[in-house]
Coordinates of C-alpha atoms in Angstrom, one line a residue:
Chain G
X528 CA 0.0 0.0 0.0
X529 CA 1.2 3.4 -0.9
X530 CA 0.6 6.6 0.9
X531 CA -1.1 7.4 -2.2
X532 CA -3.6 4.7 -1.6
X533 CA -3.9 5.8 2.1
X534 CA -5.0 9.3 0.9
X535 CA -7.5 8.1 -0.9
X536 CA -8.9 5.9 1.8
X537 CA -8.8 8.8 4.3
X538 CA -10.1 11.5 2.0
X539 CA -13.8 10.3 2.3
X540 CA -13.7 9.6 6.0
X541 CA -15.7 11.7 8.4
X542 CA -13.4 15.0 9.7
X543 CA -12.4 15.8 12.4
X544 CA -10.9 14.7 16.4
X545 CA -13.7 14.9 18.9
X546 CA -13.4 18.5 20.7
X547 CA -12.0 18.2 24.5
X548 CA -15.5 17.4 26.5
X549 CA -17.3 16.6 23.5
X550 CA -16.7 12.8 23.6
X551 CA -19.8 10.4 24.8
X552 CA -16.9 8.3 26.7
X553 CA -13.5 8.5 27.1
X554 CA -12.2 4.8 27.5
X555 CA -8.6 4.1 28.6
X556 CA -6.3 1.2 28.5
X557 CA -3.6 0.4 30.6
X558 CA -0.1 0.4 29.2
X559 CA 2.6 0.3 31.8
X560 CA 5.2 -2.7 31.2
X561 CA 2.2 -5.0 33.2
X562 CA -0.4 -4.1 31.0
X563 CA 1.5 -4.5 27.9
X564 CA 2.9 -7.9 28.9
X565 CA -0.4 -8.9 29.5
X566 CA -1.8 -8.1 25.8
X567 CA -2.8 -4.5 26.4
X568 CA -2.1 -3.8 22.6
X569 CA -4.3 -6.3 21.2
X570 CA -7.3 -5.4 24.0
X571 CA -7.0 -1.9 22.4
X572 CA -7.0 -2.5 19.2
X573 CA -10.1 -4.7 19.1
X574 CA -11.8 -2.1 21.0
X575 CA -10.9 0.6 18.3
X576 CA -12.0 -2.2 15.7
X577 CA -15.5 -2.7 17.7
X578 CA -15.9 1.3 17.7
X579 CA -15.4 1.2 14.1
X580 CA -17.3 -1.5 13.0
X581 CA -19.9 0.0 15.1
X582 CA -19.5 3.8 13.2
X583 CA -19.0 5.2 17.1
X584 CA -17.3 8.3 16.4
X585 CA -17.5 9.8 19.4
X586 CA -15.5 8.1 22.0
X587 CA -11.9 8.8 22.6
X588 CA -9.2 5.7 22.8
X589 CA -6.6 6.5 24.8
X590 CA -3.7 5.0 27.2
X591 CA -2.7 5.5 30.9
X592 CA 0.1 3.8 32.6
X593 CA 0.3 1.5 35.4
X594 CA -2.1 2.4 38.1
X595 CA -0.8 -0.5 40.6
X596 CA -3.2 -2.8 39.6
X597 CA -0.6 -5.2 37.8
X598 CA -2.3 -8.4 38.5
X599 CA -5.4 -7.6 36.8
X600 CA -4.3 -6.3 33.7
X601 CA -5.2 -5.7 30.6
X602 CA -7.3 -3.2 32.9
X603 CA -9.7 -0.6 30.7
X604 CA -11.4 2.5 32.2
X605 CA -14.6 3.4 30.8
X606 CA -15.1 7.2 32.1
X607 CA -18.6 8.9 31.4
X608 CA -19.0 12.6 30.9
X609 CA -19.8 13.3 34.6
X610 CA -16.3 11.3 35.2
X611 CA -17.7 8.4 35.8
X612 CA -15.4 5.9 35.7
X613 CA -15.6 1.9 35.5
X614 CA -12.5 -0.1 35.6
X615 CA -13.0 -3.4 33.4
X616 CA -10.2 -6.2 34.8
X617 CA -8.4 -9.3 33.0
X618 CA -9.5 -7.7 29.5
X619 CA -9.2 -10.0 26.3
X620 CA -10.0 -8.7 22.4
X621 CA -13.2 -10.7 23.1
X622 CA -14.3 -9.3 26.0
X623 CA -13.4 -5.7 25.2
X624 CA -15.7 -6.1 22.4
X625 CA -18.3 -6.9 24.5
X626 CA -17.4 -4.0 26.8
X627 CA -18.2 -2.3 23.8
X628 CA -21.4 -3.3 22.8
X629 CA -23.1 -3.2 26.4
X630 CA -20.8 -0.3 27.7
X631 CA -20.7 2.3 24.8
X632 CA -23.0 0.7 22.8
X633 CA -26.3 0.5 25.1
X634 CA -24.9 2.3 28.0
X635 CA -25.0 -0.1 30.5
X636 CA -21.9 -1.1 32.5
X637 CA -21.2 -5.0 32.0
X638 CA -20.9 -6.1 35.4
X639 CA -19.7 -9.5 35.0
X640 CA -16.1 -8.2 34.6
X641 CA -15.7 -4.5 36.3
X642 CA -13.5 -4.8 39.2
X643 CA -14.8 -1.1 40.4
X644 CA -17.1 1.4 39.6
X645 CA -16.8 5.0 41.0
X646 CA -16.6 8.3 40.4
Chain S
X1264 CA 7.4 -9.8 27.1
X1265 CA 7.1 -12.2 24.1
X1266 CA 8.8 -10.1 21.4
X1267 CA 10.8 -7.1 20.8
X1268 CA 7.7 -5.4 19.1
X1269 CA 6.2 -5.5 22.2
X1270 CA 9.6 -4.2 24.3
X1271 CA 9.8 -1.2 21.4
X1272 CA 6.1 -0.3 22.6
X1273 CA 7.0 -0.6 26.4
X1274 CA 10.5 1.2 26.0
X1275 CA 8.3 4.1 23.7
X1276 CA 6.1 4.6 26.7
X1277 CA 8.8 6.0 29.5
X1278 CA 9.7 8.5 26.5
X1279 CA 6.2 9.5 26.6
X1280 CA 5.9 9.8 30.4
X1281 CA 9.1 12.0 30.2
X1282 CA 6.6 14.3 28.3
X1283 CA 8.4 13.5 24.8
X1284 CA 6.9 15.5 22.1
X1285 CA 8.9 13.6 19.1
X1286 CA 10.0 10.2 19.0
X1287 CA 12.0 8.3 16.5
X1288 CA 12.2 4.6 16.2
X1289 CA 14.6 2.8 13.9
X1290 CA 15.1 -0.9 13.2
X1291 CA 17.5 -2.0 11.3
X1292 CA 18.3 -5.7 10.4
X1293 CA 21.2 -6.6 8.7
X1294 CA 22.0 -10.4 7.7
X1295 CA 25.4 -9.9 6.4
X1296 CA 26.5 -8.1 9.0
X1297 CA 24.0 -10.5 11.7
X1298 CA 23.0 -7.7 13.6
X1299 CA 19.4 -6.9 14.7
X1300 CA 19.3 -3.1 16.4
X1301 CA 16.6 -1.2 17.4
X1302 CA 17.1 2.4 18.9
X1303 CA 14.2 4.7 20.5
X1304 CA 15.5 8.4 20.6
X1305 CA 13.1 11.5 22.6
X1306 CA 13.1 14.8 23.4
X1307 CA 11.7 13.8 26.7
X1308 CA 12.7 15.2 30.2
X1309 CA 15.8 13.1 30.2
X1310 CA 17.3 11.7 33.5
X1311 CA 20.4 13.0 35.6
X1312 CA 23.5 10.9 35.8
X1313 CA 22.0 9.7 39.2
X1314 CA 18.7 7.9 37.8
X1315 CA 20.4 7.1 34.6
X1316 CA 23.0 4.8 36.5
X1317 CA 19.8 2.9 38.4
X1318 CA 17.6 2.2 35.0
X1319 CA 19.3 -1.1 34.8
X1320 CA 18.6 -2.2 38.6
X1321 CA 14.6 -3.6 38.4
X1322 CA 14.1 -2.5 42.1
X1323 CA 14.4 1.0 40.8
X1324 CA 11.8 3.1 39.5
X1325 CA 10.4 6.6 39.7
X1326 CA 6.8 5.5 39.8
X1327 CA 4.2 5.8 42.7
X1328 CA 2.1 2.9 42.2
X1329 CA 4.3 -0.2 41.9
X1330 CA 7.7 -0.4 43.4
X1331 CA 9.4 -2.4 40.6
X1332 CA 10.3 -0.9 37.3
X1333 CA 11.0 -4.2 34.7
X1334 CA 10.6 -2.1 31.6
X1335 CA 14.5 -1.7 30.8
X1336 CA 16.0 -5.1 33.0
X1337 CA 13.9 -7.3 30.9
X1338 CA 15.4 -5.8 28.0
X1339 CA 18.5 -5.8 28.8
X1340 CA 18.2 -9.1 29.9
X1341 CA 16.6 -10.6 26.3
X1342 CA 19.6 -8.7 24.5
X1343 CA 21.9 -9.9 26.4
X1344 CA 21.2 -13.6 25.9
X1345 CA 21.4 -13.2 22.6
X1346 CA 24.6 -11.8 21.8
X1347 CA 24.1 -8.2 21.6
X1348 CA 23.3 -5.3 24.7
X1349 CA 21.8 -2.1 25.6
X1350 CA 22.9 1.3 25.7
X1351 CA 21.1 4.0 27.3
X1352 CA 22.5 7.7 27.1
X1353 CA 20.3 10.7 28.3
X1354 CA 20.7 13.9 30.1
X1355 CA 18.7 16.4 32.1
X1356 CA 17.0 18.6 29.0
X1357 CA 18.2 16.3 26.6
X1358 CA 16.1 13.4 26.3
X1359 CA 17.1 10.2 26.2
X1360 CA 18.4 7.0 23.8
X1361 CA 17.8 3.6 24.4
X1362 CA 20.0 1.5 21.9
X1363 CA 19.1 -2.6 22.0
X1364 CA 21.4 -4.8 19.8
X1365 CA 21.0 -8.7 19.0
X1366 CA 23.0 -11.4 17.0
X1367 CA 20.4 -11.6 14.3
X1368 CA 20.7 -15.4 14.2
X1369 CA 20.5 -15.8 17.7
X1370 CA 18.1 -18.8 19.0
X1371 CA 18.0 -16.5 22.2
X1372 CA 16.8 -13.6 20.1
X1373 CA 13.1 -13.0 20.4
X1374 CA 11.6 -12.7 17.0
X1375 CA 10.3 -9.0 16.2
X1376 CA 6.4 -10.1 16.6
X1377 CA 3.9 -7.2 15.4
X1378 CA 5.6 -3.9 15.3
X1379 CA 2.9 -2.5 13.0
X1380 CA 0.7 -3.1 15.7
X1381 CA 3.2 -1.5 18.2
X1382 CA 4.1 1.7 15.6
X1383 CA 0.3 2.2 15.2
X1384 CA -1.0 2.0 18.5
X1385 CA 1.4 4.3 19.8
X1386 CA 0.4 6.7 16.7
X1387 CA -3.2 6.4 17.5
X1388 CA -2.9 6.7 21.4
X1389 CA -0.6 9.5 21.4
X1390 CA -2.0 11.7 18.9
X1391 CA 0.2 15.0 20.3
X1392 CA 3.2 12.8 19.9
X1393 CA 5.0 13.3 16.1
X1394 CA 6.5 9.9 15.5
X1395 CA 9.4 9.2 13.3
X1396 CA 9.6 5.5 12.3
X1397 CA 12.4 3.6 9.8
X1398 CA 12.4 -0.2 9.7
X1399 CA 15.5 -1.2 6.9
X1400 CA 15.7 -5.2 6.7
X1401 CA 19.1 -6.2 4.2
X1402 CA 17.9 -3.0 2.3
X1403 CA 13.8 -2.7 2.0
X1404 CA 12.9 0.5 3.5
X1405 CA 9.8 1.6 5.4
X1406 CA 9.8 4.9 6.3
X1407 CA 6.7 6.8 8.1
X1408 CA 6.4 10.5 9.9
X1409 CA 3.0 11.3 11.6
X1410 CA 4.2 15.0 10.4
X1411 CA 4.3 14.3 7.3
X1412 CA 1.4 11.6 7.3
X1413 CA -1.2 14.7 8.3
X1414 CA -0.1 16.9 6.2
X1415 CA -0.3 14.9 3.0
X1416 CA -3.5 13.4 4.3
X1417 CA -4.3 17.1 5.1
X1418 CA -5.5 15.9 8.6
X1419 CA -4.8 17.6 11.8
X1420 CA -5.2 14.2 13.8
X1421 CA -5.0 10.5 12.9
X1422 CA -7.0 9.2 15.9
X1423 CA -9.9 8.8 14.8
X1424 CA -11.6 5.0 14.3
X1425 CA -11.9 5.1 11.2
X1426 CA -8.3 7.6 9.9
X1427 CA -6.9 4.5 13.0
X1428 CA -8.0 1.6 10.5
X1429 CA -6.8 2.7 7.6
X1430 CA -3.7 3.7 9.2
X1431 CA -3.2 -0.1 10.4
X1432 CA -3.7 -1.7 7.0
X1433 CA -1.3 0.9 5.9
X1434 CA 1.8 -0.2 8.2
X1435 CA 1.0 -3.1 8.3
X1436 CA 1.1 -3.7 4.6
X1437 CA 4.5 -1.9 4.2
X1438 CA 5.5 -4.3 7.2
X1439 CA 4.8 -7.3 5.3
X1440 CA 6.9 -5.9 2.3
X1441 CA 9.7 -5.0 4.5
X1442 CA 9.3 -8.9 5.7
X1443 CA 9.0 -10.1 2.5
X1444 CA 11.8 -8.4 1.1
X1445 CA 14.8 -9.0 3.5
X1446 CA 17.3 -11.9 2.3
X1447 CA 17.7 -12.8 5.5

């Protein structure tokens, strides 16, 4: 693939990076040495796929580093607009998709793998 | 860690905690030669000659949350057993340079893994960070700079979904070629 062919693909895609404050959910994935090791990288980028596949477009992806929480990584940290965040432990690409689909998707918090929930 | 992919992308994120504002990461595999070298240069905080002598002890770290920093012993350790070394140089104001270097044909040598997924998830997760990348394997060259990437894409970021995906198919095509390509 050339960059040429990368223009292309890019110049029909919708514009712009979501304003500061504008995004529905901001969700975070650890990437210290612990969360990386783990298979941090793969966790985000099936949550980026899901988002896409989904046309979300306004949730930002980003990364923190390690919180302390070492043993529970891939953590992810789904934080609302009213900084509400949940903390989503032992993430997979599966289950981040799922995280997803409830989470983002329908706006409800899948219990079965937060490990807290606060604001 | 499984692969130095993955070690590039944990290496990348201390120069990004040390508020780095351009990276540049260069691989460079050369079978006549049988080296493998990977070097990670910032314009990050840099460290003083005190903490610089301590980032090979992994009972060391400048962190709050977890009293062990691995990050650069593991490294060292994996280049170590396969021929080759590390090298870090930085100073206060400076940034820093981490230099890793393997025997290419190594059996203790981990194999590179998915450093298009590394290169792009740092890319898209860092989108105030300009990345320089060069990967050069026995003369096929990928070359990539978020700089230049927005401009000809006349984007001001590349993090969104969809700019992300397209992104990804992009390095990791030229990945494959650079793969392909080395007569090693």
């Amino acid at each position: 693939m050339k960059l040429e062919d990368l223009r292309k693909m890019v110049e029909k895609m919708p514009a712009e990076e979501l304003a500061e404050g504008a995004a529905r959910y901001t969700v975070v994935v650890g990437m210290g040495t612990c969360g990386i090791a783990a298979g941090a990288r793969e966790v985000l980028a099936a949550l980026i796929d899901e988002l896409d596949e989904r046309g979300i477009t306004d949730v930002i992806v980003t990364q923190t580093g390690c919180r302390g929480l070492c043993e529970r990584e891939p953590l992810v940290y789904v934080t609302s607009p009213a900084k509400e965040e949940v903390i989503y432990a032992d993430m997979t690409p599966a289950r981040a998709r799922e995280v997803v689909a409830s989470h983002i998707g329908r706006d409800e918090p899948l219990e079965a793998y937060v490990l807290a929930a606060g604001s | 860690m499984e692969d130095i992919s993955l070690h590039i992308l944990d290496i990348t994120q201390n120069s990004i905690r040390a508020g780095a504002t351009k990276v540049r990461i260069e691989i460079d595999e050369k079978a006549r030669e049988n080296t493998f070298v990977f070097i990670i240069r910032d314009d990050g905080s840099g460290m003083t000659a005190e903490t610089l002598s301590r980032v090979h002890d992994p009972f060391f770290t400048t962190r709050a949350t977890r009293r062990v920093g691995l990050g650069i012993p593991l490294l060292e350790q994996t280049a170590e057993q396969a021929g080759g070394g590390l090298t870090v140089t930085s100073a206060p104001g400076e940034g820093t340079t981490v230099e890793a270097r393997y025997r290419l044909d190594s059996i203790d040598r981990p194999p590179l893994g998915d450093v298009a997924a590394t290169i792009w998830t740092l890319i898209v997760t860092n989108p105030r960070v300009d990345f320089e990348y060069r990967h050069e394997r026995d003369g096929a060259l990928f070359e990539l700079s978020t700089v230049e990437l927005k401009d000809k894409l006349r984007r001001r970021t590349l993090a969104t979904p969809q700019i992300a995906k397209a992104l990804r198919k992009y390095v990791a095509d030229n990945e494959e070629r650079v793969a392909a390509a080395g007569g090693a």
